[in-house]
Short mmCIF file of C-alpha atoms and ligand atoms in Angstrom, two decimals:
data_model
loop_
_atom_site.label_atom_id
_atom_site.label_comp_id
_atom_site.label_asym_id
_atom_site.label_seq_id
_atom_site.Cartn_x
_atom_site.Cartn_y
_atom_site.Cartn_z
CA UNK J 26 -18.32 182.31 229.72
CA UNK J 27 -19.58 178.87 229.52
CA UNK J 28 -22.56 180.00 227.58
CA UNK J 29 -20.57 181.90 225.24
CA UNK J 30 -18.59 178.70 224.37
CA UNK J 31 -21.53 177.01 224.18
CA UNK J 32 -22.93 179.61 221.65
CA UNK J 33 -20.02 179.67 219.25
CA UNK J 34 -19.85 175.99 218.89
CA UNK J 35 -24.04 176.36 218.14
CA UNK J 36 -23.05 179.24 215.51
CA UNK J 37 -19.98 177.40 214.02
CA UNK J 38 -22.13 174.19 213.77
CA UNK J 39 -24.67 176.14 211.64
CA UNK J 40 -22.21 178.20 209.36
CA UNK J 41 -20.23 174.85 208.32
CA UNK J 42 -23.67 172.83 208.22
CA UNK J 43 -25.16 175.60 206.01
CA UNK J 44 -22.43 176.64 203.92
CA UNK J 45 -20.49 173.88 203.94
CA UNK J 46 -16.17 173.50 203.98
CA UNK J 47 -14.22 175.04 202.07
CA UNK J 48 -14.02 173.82 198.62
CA UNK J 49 -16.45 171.38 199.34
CA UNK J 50 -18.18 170.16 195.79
CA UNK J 51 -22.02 170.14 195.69
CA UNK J 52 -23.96 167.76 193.34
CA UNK J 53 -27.17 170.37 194.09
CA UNK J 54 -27.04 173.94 192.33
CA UNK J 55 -26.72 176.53 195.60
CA UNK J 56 -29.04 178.35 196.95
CA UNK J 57 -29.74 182.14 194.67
CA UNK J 58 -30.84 184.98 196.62
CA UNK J 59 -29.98 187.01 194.24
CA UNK J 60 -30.01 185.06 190.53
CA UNK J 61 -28.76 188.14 188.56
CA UNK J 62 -28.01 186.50 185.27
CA UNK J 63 -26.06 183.46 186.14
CA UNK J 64 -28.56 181.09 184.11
CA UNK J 65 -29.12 182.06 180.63
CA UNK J 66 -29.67 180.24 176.87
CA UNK J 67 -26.14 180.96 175.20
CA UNK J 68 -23.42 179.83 173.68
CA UNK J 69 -19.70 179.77 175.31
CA UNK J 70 -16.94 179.48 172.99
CA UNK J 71 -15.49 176.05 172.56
CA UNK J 72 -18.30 174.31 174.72
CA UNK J 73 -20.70 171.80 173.03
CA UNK J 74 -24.53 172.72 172.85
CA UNK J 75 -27.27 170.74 173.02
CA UNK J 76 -29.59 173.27 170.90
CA UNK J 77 -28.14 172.44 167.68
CA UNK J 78 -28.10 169.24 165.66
CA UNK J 79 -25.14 168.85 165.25
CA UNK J 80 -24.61 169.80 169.32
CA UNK J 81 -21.16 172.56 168.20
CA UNK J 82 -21.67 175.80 170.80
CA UNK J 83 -18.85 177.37 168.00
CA UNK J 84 -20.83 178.19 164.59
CA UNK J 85 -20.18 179.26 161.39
CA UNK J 86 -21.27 183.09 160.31
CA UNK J 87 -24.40 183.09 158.97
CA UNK J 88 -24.41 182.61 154.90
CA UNK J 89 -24.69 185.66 153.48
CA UNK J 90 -23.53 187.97 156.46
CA UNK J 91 -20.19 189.93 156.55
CA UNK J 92 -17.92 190.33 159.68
CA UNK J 93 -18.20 194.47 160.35
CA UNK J 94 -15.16 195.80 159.18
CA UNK J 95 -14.28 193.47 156.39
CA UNK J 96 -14.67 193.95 153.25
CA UNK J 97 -13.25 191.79 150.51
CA UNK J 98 -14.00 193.99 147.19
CA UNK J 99 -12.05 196.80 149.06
CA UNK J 100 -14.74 199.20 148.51
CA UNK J 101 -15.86 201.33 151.63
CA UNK J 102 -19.53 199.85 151.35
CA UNK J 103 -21.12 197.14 152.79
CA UNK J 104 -24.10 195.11 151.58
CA UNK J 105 -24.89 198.59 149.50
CA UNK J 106 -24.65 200.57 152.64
CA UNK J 107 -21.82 202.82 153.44
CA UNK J 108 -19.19 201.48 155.66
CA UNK J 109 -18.94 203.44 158.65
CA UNK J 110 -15.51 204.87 160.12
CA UNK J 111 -14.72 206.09 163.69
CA UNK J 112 -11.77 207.84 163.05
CA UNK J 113 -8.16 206.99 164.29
CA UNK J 114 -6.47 208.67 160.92
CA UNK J 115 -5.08 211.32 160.81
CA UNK J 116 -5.47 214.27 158.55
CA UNK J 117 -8.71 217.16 158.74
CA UNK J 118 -11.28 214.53 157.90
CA UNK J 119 -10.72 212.26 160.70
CA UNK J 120 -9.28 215.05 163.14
CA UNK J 121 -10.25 218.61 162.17
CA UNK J 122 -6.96 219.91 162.40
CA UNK J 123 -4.79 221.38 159.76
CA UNK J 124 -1.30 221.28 161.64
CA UNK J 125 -1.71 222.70 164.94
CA UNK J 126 -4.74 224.50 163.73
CA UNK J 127 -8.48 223.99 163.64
CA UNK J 128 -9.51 224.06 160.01
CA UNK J 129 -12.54 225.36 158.62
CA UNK J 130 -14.89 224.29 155.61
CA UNK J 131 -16.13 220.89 155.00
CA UNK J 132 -13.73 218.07 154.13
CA UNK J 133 -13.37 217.15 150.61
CA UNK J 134 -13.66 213.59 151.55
CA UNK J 135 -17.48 214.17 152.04
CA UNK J 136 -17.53 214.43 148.86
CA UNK J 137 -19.73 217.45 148.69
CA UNK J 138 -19.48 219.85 145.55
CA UNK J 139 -22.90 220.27 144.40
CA UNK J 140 -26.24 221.59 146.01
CA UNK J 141 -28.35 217.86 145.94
CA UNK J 142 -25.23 216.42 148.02
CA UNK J 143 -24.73 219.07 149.96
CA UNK J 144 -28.39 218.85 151.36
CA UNK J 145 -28.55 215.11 151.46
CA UNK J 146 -25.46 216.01 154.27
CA UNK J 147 -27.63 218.84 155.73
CA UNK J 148 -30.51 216.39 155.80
CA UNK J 149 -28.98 213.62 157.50
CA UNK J 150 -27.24 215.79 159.92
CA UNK J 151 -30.64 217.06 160.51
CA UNK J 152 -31.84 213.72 161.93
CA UNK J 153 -28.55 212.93 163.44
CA UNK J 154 -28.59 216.38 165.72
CA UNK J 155 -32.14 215.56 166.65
CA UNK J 156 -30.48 211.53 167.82
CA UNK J 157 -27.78 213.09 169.45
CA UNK J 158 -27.67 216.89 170.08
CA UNK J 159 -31.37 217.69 170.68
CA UNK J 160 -32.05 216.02 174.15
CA UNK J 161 -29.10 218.72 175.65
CA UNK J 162 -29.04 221.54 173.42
CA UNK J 163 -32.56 221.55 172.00
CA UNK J 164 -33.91 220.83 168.55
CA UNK J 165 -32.86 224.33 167.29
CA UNK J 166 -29.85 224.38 169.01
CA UNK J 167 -30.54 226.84 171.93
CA UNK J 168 -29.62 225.06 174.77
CA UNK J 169 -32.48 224.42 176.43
CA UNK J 170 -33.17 220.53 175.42
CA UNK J 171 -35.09 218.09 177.81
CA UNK J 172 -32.40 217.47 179.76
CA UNK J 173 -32.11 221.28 181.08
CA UNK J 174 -35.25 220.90 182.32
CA UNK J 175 -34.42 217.76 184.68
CA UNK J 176 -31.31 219.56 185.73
CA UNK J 177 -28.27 219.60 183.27
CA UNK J 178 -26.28 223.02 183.76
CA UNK J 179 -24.58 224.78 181.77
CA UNK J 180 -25.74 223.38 178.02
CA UNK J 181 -24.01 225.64 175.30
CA UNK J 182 -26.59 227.85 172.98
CA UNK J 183 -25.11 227.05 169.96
CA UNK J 184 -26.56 230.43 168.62
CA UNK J 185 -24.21 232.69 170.92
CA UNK J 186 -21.60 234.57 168.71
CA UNK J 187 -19.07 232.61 169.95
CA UNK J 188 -20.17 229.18 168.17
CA UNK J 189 -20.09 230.84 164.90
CA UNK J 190 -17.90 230.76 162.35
CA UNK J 191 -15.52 231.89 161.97
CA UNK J 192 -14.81 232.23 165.17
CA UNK J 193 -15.33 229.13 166.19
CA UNK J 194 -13.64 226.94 163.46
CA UNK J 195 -15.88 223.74 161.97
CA UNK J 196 -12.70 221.83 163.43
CA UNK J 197 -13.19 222.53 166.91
CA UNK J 198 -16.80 221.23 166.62
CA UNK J 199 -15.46 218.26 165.10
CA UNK J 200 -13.27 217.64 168.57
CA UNK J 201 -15.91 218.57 170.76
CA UNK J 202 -18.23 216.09 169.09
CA UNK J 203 -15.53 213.28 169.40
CA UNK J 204 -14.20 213.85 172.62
CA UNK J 205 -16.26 215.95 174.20
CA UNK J 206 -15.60 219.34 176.64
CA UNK J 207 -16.57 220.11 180.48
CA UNK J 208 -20.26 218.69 181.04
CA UNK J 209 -20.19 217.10 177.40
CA UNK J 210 -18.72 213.66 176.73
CA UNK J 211 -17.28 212.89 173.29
CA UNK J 212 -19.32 210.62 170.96
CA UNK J 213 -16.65 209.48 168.97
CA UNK J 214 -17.46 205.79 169.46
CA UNK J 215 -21.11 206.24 168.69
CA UNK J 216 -20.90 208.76 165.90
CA UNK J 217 -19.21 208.35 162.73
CA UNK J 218 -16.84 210.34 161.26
CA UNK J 219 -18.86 211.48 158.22
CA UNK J 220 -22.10 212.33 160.51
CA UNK J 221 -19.98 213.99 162.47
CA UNK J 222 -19.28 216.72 159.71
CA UNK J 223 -22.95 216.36 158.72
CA UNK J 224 -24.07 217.58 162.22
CA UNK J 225 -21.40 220.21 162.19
CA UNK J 226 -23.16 221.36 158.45
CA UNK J 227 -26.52 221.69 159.87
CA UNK J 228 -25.39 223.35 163.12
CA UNK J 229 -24.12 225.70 160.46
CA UNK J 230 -27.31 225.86 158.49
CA UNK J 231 -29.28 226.39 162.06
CA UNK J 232 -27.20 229.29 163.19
CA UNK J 233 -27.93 231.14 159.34
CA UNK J 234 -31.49 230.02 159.48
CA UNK J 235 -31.16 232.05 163.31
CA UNK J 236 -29.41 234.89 162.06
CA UNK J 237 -31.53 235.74 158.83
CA UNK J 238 -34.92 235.64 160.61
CA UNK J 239 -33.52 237.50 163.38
CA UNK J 240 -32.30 240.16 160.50
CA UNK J 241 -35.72 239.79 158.37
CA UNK J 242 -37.47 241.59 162.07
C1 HEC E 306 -25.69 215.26 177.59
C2 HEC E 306 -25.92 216.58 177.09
C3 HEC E 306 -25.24 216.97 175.79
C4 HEC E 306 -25.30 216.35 174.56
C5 HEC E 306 -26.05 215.09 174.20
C6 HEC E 306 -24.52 217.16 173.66
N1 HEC E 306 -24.00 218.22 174.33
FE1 HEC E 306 -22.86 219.70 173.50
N2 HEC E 306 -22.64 220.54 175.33
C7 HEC E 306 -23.25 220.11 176.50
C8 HEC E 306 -22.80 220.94 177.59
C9 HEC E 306 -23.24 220.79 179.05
C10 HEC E 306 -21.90 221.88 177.04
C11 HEC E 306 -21.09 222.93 177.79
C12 HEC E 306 -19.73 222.30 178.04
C13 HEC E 306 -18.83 223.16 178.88
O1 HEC E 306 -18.44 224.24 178.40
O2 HEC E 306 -18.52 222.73 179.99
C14 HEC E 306 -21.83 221.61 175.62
C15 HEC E 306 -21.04 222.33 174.73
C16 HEC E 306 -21.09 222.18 173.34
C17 HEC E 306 -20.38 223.02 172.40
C18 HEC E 306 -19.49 224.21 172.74
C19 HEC E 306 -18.17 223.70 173.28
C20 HEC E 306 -17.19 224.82 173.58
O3 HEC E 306 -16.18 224.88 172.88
O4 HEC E 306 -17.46 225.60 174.50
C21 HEC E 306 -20.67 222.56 171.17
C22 HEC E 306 -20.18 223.11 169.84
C23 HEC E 306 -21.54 221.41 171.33
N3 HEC E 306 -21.78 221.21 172.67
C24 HEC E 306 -22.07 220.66 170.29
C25 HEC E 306 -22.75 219.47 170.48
C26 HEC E 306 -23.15 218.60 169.39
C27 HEC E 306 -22.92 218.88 167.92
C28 HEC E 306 -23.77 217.53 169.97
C29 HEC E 306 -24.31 216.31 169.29
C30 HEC E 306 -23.35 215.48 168.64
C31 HEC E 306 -23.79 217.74 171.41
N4 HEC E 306 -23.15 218.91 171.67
C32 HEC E 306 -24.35 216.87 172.32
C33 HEC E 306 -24.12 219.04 176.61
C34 HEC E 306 -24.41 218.15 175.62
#
């Protein structure tokens, strides 16, 4: 018993000596086993900063850059690019419902109503399946992208009857892009609203492209 006495006194000795009281101050930064990313070069809000001249950590925007989201001129385009939207409206645009229904057809606010636009929105849903679609449910849409092969089950072939219209409304693809269903999580934060409906437009254009060479055999 004696030496265990002796041994906790040795052990509480070391603990204090090494780690100190509590809410002791040190003048010494402590020891990092681990230094994750407690030191870096940035700025905190309100604190001074020796990098700049003029030693303010808060700054100024940059001239000449715009704050996403504003827009003084009121027009939906910024710096000559289109302004993106993530939805958060309502009506079949931002939702693809009509009522308590999945609509069908593309939204007039694409603004598509003559061939050249309506293949610029074929062509940019193009490269926006092959971003976002492709690595799951292949580049033409079958279901067997990358990912199948390293184990993802169950990734819908977007060819099967059932995908078509108009049995499977261009509304309901808009919800399953933006919130997802089962295995598939919704990209509404990532994809915009407009490439949403230009994905769903070449999904369309893949699944005639499958069905006239498979009647042209
Ligand atoms: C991480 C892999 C993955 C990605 C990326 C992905 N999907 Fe899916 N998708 C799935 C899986 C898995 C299912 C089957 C979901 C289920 O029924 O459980 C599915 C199902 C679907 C369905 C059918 C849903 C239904 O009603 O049964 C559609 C349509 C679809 N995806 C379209 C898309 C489109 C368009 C994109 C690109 C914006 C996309 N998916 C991106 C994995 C993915």
């Amino acid at each position: 018993m004696r030496y265990f006495f002796l041994a906790y006194a040795i052990v509480a000795v070391l603990v204090v000596g090494i780690l100190g009281f509590r809410g002791q101050h040190f003048s010494k930064p402590p020891i990092q086993v681990f230094p994750d990313m407690d030191n870096q070069d940035k700025l905190k809000a309100q604190a001074p900063s020796s990098f700049f001249a003029d030693r303010q950590g808060a700054r100024q925007p940059v001239t000449g850059t715009q704050p996403l989201g504003f827009n003084e001129s009121g027009k939906k385009e910024l710096g000559g690019i289109p302004e993106y939207e993530f939805g958060g409206q309502t009506g079949y645009y931002y939702t693809g419902h009509v009522g308590d229904y999945y609509g069908t057809g593309m939204p007039d606010e694409l603004g598509v109503n003559t061939t050249e636009t309506a293949s610029e929105l074929i062509k940019r849903g193009k490269e926006r399946f092959a971003i976002y679609c492709g690595v799951c449910h292949g580049e033409s849409g079958n279901g067997a992208g990358i990912t199948s092969r390293y184990g993802v089950p169950g990734i819908a072939n977007l060819h099967e009857d059932r995908f078509k219209s108009p049995a499977y409304p261009d509304g309901r693809m808009f919800e399953v892009i933006s919130v997802g269903k089962g295995m598939m999580s919704g990209y509404k934060a990532n994809i915009p609203v407009r490439d949403r409906w230009a994905i769903i437009s070449y999904v369309r254009t893949l699944q005639a492209a499958k069905e006239a060479a498979t009647a042209a055999k």
